[in-house]
Amino acid sequence: MLKIVVCVSGGGTNLQAVLDGIDAGIVTNTEVIEVISNNAKAGALKRAEAHGIPGICISPKEFADREAFNQAFTDELCRLKPDLVVLAGFLVKIPEQAVAHFGNRIVNIHPSLIPSFCGVGYYGLKVHEKVLERGVKVTGATVHFVNDGMDEGPIIAQKAVPVQEDDTPEILQRRVMEQAEWILLPKAIDDIANGRIAVVDGKVIKKQ
């Protein structure tokens, strides 16, 4: 059984997609053991509570400095000992010590086709605003392993989503979630849980 911790900052729609996948048997051999948020008012914590899953807030604002937050966050993950950490709209950079400790065991969902529209400053609705400003015709989402860089880890899967002429950032955001994020993330977790995906020498290896 793959024990996962899901980290979320907002409403938790990607978390819900994972929970729904588990309930429907689409995501197998997987258990969410805790949800961590940096926002005490995050809807994700309410979703966790509704599913009987422990939820906790660990916010940088609660600590004297970022180093103290980084240590507290890493300590909580080490206490939980998850097999996989899932960043499902988590708007806080993962501490280097956590990345080092959980090497190749942290995955992230990003709302663009990496390497486009990613890195520092590209998160949430800002990604879709930039997509529309640039005038591209195709966007999408990416699931990738997390390394020390920002959105630079090995890519697990991507799915393209068309951009429509009358899109607003909010409409495009919703389409990307529905047509890509909510499909890619549950599948990636299920693949990892059942040994169909691994990282070898920094590269994603997919098995049938």
mmCIF file of C-alpha atoms in Angstrom:
data_model
loop_
_atom_site.group_PDB
_atom_site.id
_atom_site.type_symbol
_atom_site.label_atom_id
_atom_site.label_comp_id
_atom_site.label_asym_id
_atom_site.label_seq_id
_atom_site.Cartn_x
_atom_site.Cartn_y
_atom_site.Cartn_z
ATOM 1 C CA MET A 1 0.000 0.000 0.000
ATOM 2 C CA LEU A 2 1.425 3.349 -1.106
ATOM 3 C CA LYS A 3 1.063 5.811 1.749
ATOM 4 C CA ILE A 4 0.884 9.389 0.478
ATOM 5 C CA VAL A 5 0.855 12.860 1.999
ATOM 6 C CA VAL A 6 -0.851 15.529 -0.116
ATOM 7 C CA CYS A 7 0.267 19.152 0.205
ATOM 8 C CA VAL A 8 -2.238 21.811 -0.894
ATOM 9 C CA SER A 9 -2.604 25.573 -0.515
ATOM 10 C CA GLY A 10 -6.124 26.198 -1.789
ATOM 11 C CA GLY A 11 -9.452 24.571 -2.500
ATOM 12 C CA GLY A 12 -8.072 21.108 -3.099
ATOM 13 C CA THR A 13 -9.663 20.145 -6.414
ATOM 14 C CA ASN A 14 -6.655 18.013 -7.329
ATOM 15 C CA LEU A 15 -6.797 16.410 -3.892
ATOM 16 C CA GLN A 16 -10.468 15.681 -4.541
ATOM 17 C CA ALA A 17 -9.612 14.081 -7.876
ATOM 18 C CA VAL A 18 -7.189 11.769 -6.087
ATOM 19 C CA LEU A 19 -9.689 10.936 -3.341
ATOM 20 C CA ASP A 20 -12.417 10.296 -5.922
ATOM 21 C CA GLY A 21 -10.002 8.079 -7.845
ATOM 22 C CA ILE A 22 -9.296 6.029 -4.724
ATOM 23 C CA ASP A 23 -12.999 5.746 -3.906
ATOM 24 C CA ALA A 24 -13.783 4.657 -7.474
ATOM 25 C CA GLY A 25 -10.965 2.119 -7.617
ATOM 26 C CA ILE A 26 -9.161 4.064 -10.351
ATOM 27 C CA VAL A 27 -6.269 4.789 -7.990
ATOM 28 C CA THR A 28 -5.371 1.495 -6.366
ATOM 29 C CA ASN A 29 -3.003 0.317 -3.649
ATOM 30 C CA THR A 30 -2.953 3.879 -2.267
ATOM 31 C CA GLU A 31 -3.861 5.556 1.027
ATOM 32 C CA VAL A 32 -3.797 9.281 1.851
ATOM 33 C CA ILE A 33 -2.419 9.447 5.393
ATOM 34 C CA GLU A 34 -2.407 13.239 5.835
ATOM 35 C CA VAL A 35 -3.077 16.536 4.090
ATOM 36 C CA ILE A 36 -0.717 19.445 4.783
ATOM 37 C CA SER A 37 -1.553 23.041 3.914
ATOM 38 C CA ASN A 38 0.207 26.349 4.449
ATOM 39 C CA ASN A 39 -3.237 27.966 4.688
ATOM 40 C CA ALA A 40 -5.405 27.260 7.727
ATOM 41 C CA LYS A 41 -8.517 28.276 5.749
ATOM 42 C CA ALA A 42 -7.751 26.078 2.744
ATOM 43 C CA GLY A 43 -10.732 24.180 1.397
ATOM 44 C CA ALA A 44 -8.429 21.190 1.023
ATOM 45 C CA LEU A 45 -8.388 20.737 4.802
ATOM 46 C CA LYS A 46 -12.192 20.536 4.807
ATOM 47 C CA ARG A 47 -12.072 17.952 2.025
ATOM 48 C CA ALA A 48 -9.619 15.922 4.087
ATOM 49 C CA GLU A 49 -11.839 16.144 7.156
ATOM 50 C CA ALA A 50 -14.841 14.994 5.117
ATOM 51 C CA HIS A 51 -12.871 11.890 4.167
ATOM 52 C CA GLY A 52 -11.673 11.223 7.711
ATOM 53 C CA ILE A 53 -8.097 12.129 6.796
ATOM 54 C CA PRO A 54 -5.930 14.088 9.257
ATOM 55 C CA GLY A 55 -5.162 17.625 8.120
ATOM 56 C CA ILE A 56 -2.585 20.075 9.432
ATOM 57 C CA CYS A 57 -1.530 23.647 8.684
ATOM 58 C CA ILE A 58 2.173 24.445 8.593
ATOM 59 C CA SER A 59 2.615 28.028 7.430
ATOM 60 C CA PRO A 60 5.821 30.038 7.019
ATOM 61 C CA LYS A 61 3.954 32.898 8.720
ATOM 62 C CA GLU A 62 3.910 30.918 11.963
ATOM 63 C CA PHE A 63 7.699 30.763 12.246
ATOM 64 C CA ALA A 64 10.418 33.266 13.034
ATOM 65 C CA ASP A 65 12.180 32.615 9.746
ATOM 66 C CA ARG A 66 12.093 30.370 6.694
ATOM 67 C CA GLU A 67 14.714 28.054 8.137
ATOM 68 C CA ALA A 68 12.462 27.269 11.086
ATOM 69 C CA PHE A 69 9.536 26.588 8.761
ATOM 70 C CA ASN A 70 11.672 24.370 6.538
ATOM 71 C CA GLN A 71 12.716 22.306 9.534
ATOM 72 C CA ALA A 72 9.174 21.983 10.894
ATOM 73 C CA PHE A 73 7.813 20.975 7.488
ATOM 74 C CA THR A 74 10.558 18.397 6.974
ATOM 75 C CA ASP A 75 10.146 17.060 10.502
ATOM 76 C CA GLU A 76 6.426 16.498 9.904
ATOM 77 C CA LEU A 77 7.103 14.549 6.711
ATOM 78 C CA CYS A 78 9.759 12.492 8.482
ATOM 79 C CA ARG A 79 7.314 11.749 11.286
ATOM 80 C CA LEU A 80 4.710 10.530 8.808
ATOM 81 C CA LYS A 81 7.190 8.476 6.741
ATOM 82 C CA PRO A 82 5.131 8.591 3.510
ATOM 83 C CA ASP A 83 6.055 6.535 0.482
ATOM 84 C CA LEU A 84 5.157 9.513 -1.719
ATOM 85 C CA VAL A 85 4.597 13.249 -1.206
ATOM 86 C CA VAL A 86 2.106 14.774 -3.647
ATOM 87 C CA LEU A 87 2.143 18.523 -4.303
ATOM 88 C CA ALA A 88 -1.366 19.276 -5.508
ATOM 89 C CA GLY A 89 -1.358 23.046 -5.821
ATOM 90 C CA PHE A 90 1.120 23.730 -3.020
ATOM 91 C CA LEU A 91 2.385 27.303 -3.335
ATOM 92 C CA VAL A 92 5.398 26.947 -1.059
ATOM 93 C CA LYS A 93 8.838 25.878 -2.237
ATOM 94 C CA ILE A 94 9.710 22.492 -0.788
ATOM 95 C CA PRO A 95 12.713 22.725 1.566
ATOM 96 C CA GLU A 96 15.961 21.368 0.163
ATOM 97 C CA GLN A 97 16.343 19.031 3.128
ATOM 98 C CA ALA A 98 12.918 17.530 2.404
ATOM 99 C CA VAL A 99 13.808 17.027 -1.261
ATOM 100 C CA ALA A 100 17.064 15.371 -0.232
ATOM 101 C CA HIS A 101 15.372 13.100 2.309
ATOM 102 C CA PHE A 102 12.529 12.080 0.005
ATOM 103 C CA GLY A 103 14.486 11.908 -3.223
ATOM 104 C CA ASN A 104 12.382 10.664 -6.159
ATOM 105 C CA ARG A 105 9.406 10.407 -3.807
ATOM 106 C CA ILE A 106 7.878 13.851 -4.338
ATOM 107 C CA VAL A 107 5.649 14.620 -7.320
ATOM 108 C CA ASN A 108 4.041 17.879 -8.435
ATOM 109 C CA ILE A 109 1.201 18.820 -10.776
ATOM 110 C CA HIS A 110 1.854 22.002 -12.768
ATOM 111 C CA PRO A 111 -0.788 23.707 -14.970
ATOM 112 C CA SER A 112 1.266 24.061 -18.154
ATOM 113 C CA LEU A 113 3.286 21.996 -20.583
ATOM 114 C CA ILE A 114 6.711 22.221 -18.960
ATOM 115 C CA PRO A 115 9.156 23.775 -19.917
ATOM 116 C CA SER A 116 6.655 26.432 -21.033
ATOM 117 C CA PHE A 117 5.162 28.783 -18.425
ATOM 118 C CA CYS A 118 6.899 27.336 -15.396
ATOM 119 C CA GLY A 119 9.482 28.291 -12.805
ATOM 120 C CA VAL A 120 9.556 31.218 -10.391
ATOM 121 C CA GLY A 121 6.377 33.300 -10.499
ATOM 122 C CA TYR A 122 4.361 30.807 -12.534
ATOM 123 C CA TYR A 123 1.663 29.379 -10.290
ATOM 124 C CA GLY A 124 -2.106 29.176 -10.091
ATOM 125 C CA LEU A 125 -4.064 31.623 -12.210
ATOM 126 C CA LYS A 126 -0.859 33.501 -13.147
ATOM 127 C CA VAL A 127 0.104 30.623 -15.451
ATOM 128 C CA HIS A 128 -3.103 30.921 -17.456
ATOM 129 C CA GLU A 129 -2.862 34.707 -17.587
ATOM 130 C CA LYS A 130 0.585 34.397 -19.159
ATOM 131 C CA VAL A 131 -0.610 31.731 -21.591
ATOM 132 C CA LEU A 132 -3.316 34.058 -22.876
ATOM 133 C CA GLU A 133 -0.974 37.055 -22.978
ATOM 134 C CA ARG A 134 1.477 35.091 -25.111
ATOM 135 C CA GLY A 135 -1.241 33.928 -27.482
ATOM 136 C CA VAL A 136 -0.357 30.254 -27.620
ATOM 137 C CA LYS A 137 -2.926 27.863 -29.047
ATOM 138 C CA VAL A 138 -2.192 24.836 -26.859
ATOM 139 C CA THR A 139 -1.489 24.588 -23.146
ATOM 140 C CA GLY A 140 -1.989 21.718 -20.705
ATOM 141 C CA ALA A 141 -0.605 20.208 -17.524
ATOM 142 C CA THR A 142 2.444 18.261 -16.384
ATOM 143 C CA VAL A 143 3.129 15.808 -13.571
ATOM 144 C CA HIS A 144 6.784 15.611 -12.630
ATOM 145 C CA PHE A 145 9.121 14.490 -9.904
ATOM 146 C CA VAL A 146 10.481 17.292 -7.721
ATOM 147 C CA ASN A 147 14.162 18.153 -7.481
ATOM 148 C CA ASP A 148 16.043 21.166 -6.107
ATOM 149 C CA GLY A 149 14.975 23.330 -9.050
ATOM 150 C CA MET A 150 11.611 24.989 -9.676
ATOM 151 C CA ASP A 151 9.494 22.789 -11.977
ATOM 152 C CA GLU A 152 12.697 21.176 -13.300
ATOM 153 C CA GLY A 153 12.354 17.547 -12.174
ATOM 154 C CA PRO A 154 11.884 14.552 -14.494
ATOM 155 C CA ILE A 155 8.531 14.588 -16.293
ATOM 156 C CA ILE A 156 6.130 11.721 -15.621
ATOM 157 C CA ALA A 157 3.272 12.691 -17.932
ATOM 158 C CA GLN A 158 1.778 15.604 -19.852
ATOM 159 C CA LYS A 159 -1.582 16.276 -21.457
ATOM 160 C CA ALA A 160 -2.354 19.027 -23.955
ATOM 161 C CA VAL A 161 -5.439 21.248 -23.724
ATOM 162 C CA PRO A 162 -6.596 23.638 -26.481
ATOM 163 C CA VAL A 163 -6.843 27.374 -25.872
ATOM 164 C CA GLN A 164 -10.051 28.983 -27.158
ATOM 165 C CA GLU A 165 -10.304 32.504 -28.579
ATOM 166 C CA ASP A 166 -12.802 33.674 -25.963
ATOM 167 C CA ASP A 167 -10.978 32.186 -22.973
ATOM 168 C CA THR A 168 -10.474 34.118 -19.773
ATOM 169 C CA PRO A 169 -7.798 32.960 -17.325
ATOM 170 C CA GLU A 170 -10.517 31.503 -15.113
ATOM 171 C CA ILE A 171 -12.200 29.582 -17.943
ATOM 172 C CA LEU A 172 -8.878 28.255 -19.193
ATOM 173 C CA GLN A 173 -7.838 27.269 -15.684
ATOM 174 C CA ARG A 174 -11.010 25.228 -15.291
ATOM 175 C CA ARG A 175 -10.555 23.497 -18.655
ATOM 176 C CA VAL A 176 -6.955 22.571 -17.858
ATOM 177 C CA MET A 177 -8.037 21.127 -14.525
ATOM 178 C CA GLU A 178 -10.922 19.132 -15.988
ATOM 179 C CA GLN A 179 -9.167 17.881 -19.126
ATOM 180 C CA ALA A 180 -5.635 17.400 -17.811
ATOM 181 C CA GLU A 181 -4.843 17.843 -14.108
ATOM 182 C CA TRP A 182 -7.653 15.722 -12.691
ATOM 183 C CA ILE A 183 -6.726 12.930 -15.099
ATOM 184 C CA LEU A 184 -2.931 13.057 -14.974
ATOM 185 C CA LEU A 185 -2.368 13.222 -11.216
ATOM 186 C CA PRO A 186 -4.526 10.247 -10.166
ATOM 187 C CA LYS A 187 -3.052 8.133 -12.987
ATOM 188 C CA ALA A 188 0.506 9.040 -12.030
ATOM 189 C CA ILE A 189 -0.132 8.071 -8.423
ATOM 190 C CA ASP A 190 -1.702 4.783 -9.478
ATOM 191 C CA ASP A 191 1.242 4.047 -11.783
ATOM 192 C CA ILE A 192 3.725 4.721 -8.990
ATOM 193 C CA ALA A 193 1.694 2.685 -6.490
ATOM 194 C CA ASN A 194 1.705 -0.287 -8.812
ATOM 195 C CA GLY A 195 5.335 -0.119 -9.895
ATOM 196 C CA ARG A 196 4.748 1.134 -13.425
ATOM 197 C CA ILE A 197 6.847 4.281 -12.935
ATOM 198 C CA ALA A 198 10.262 4.756 -11.352
ATOM 199 C CA VAL A 199 13.213 7.130 -11.583
ATOM 200 C CA VAL A 200 16.588 5.743 -12.647
ATOM 201 C CA ASP A 201 19.611 8.011 -13.045
ATOM 202 C CA GLY A 202 17.371 11.072 -13.136
ATOM 203 C CA LYS A 203 15.116 9.706 -15.856
ATOM 204 C CA VAL A 204 11.544 8.421 -15.598
ATOM 205 C CA ILE A 205 11.254 4.761 -16.507
ATOM 206 C CA LYS A 206 7.796 3.508 -17.458
ATOM 207 C CA LYS A 207 6.939 -0.169 -17.290
ATOM 208 C CA GLN A 208 3.976 -1.919 -18.852
#
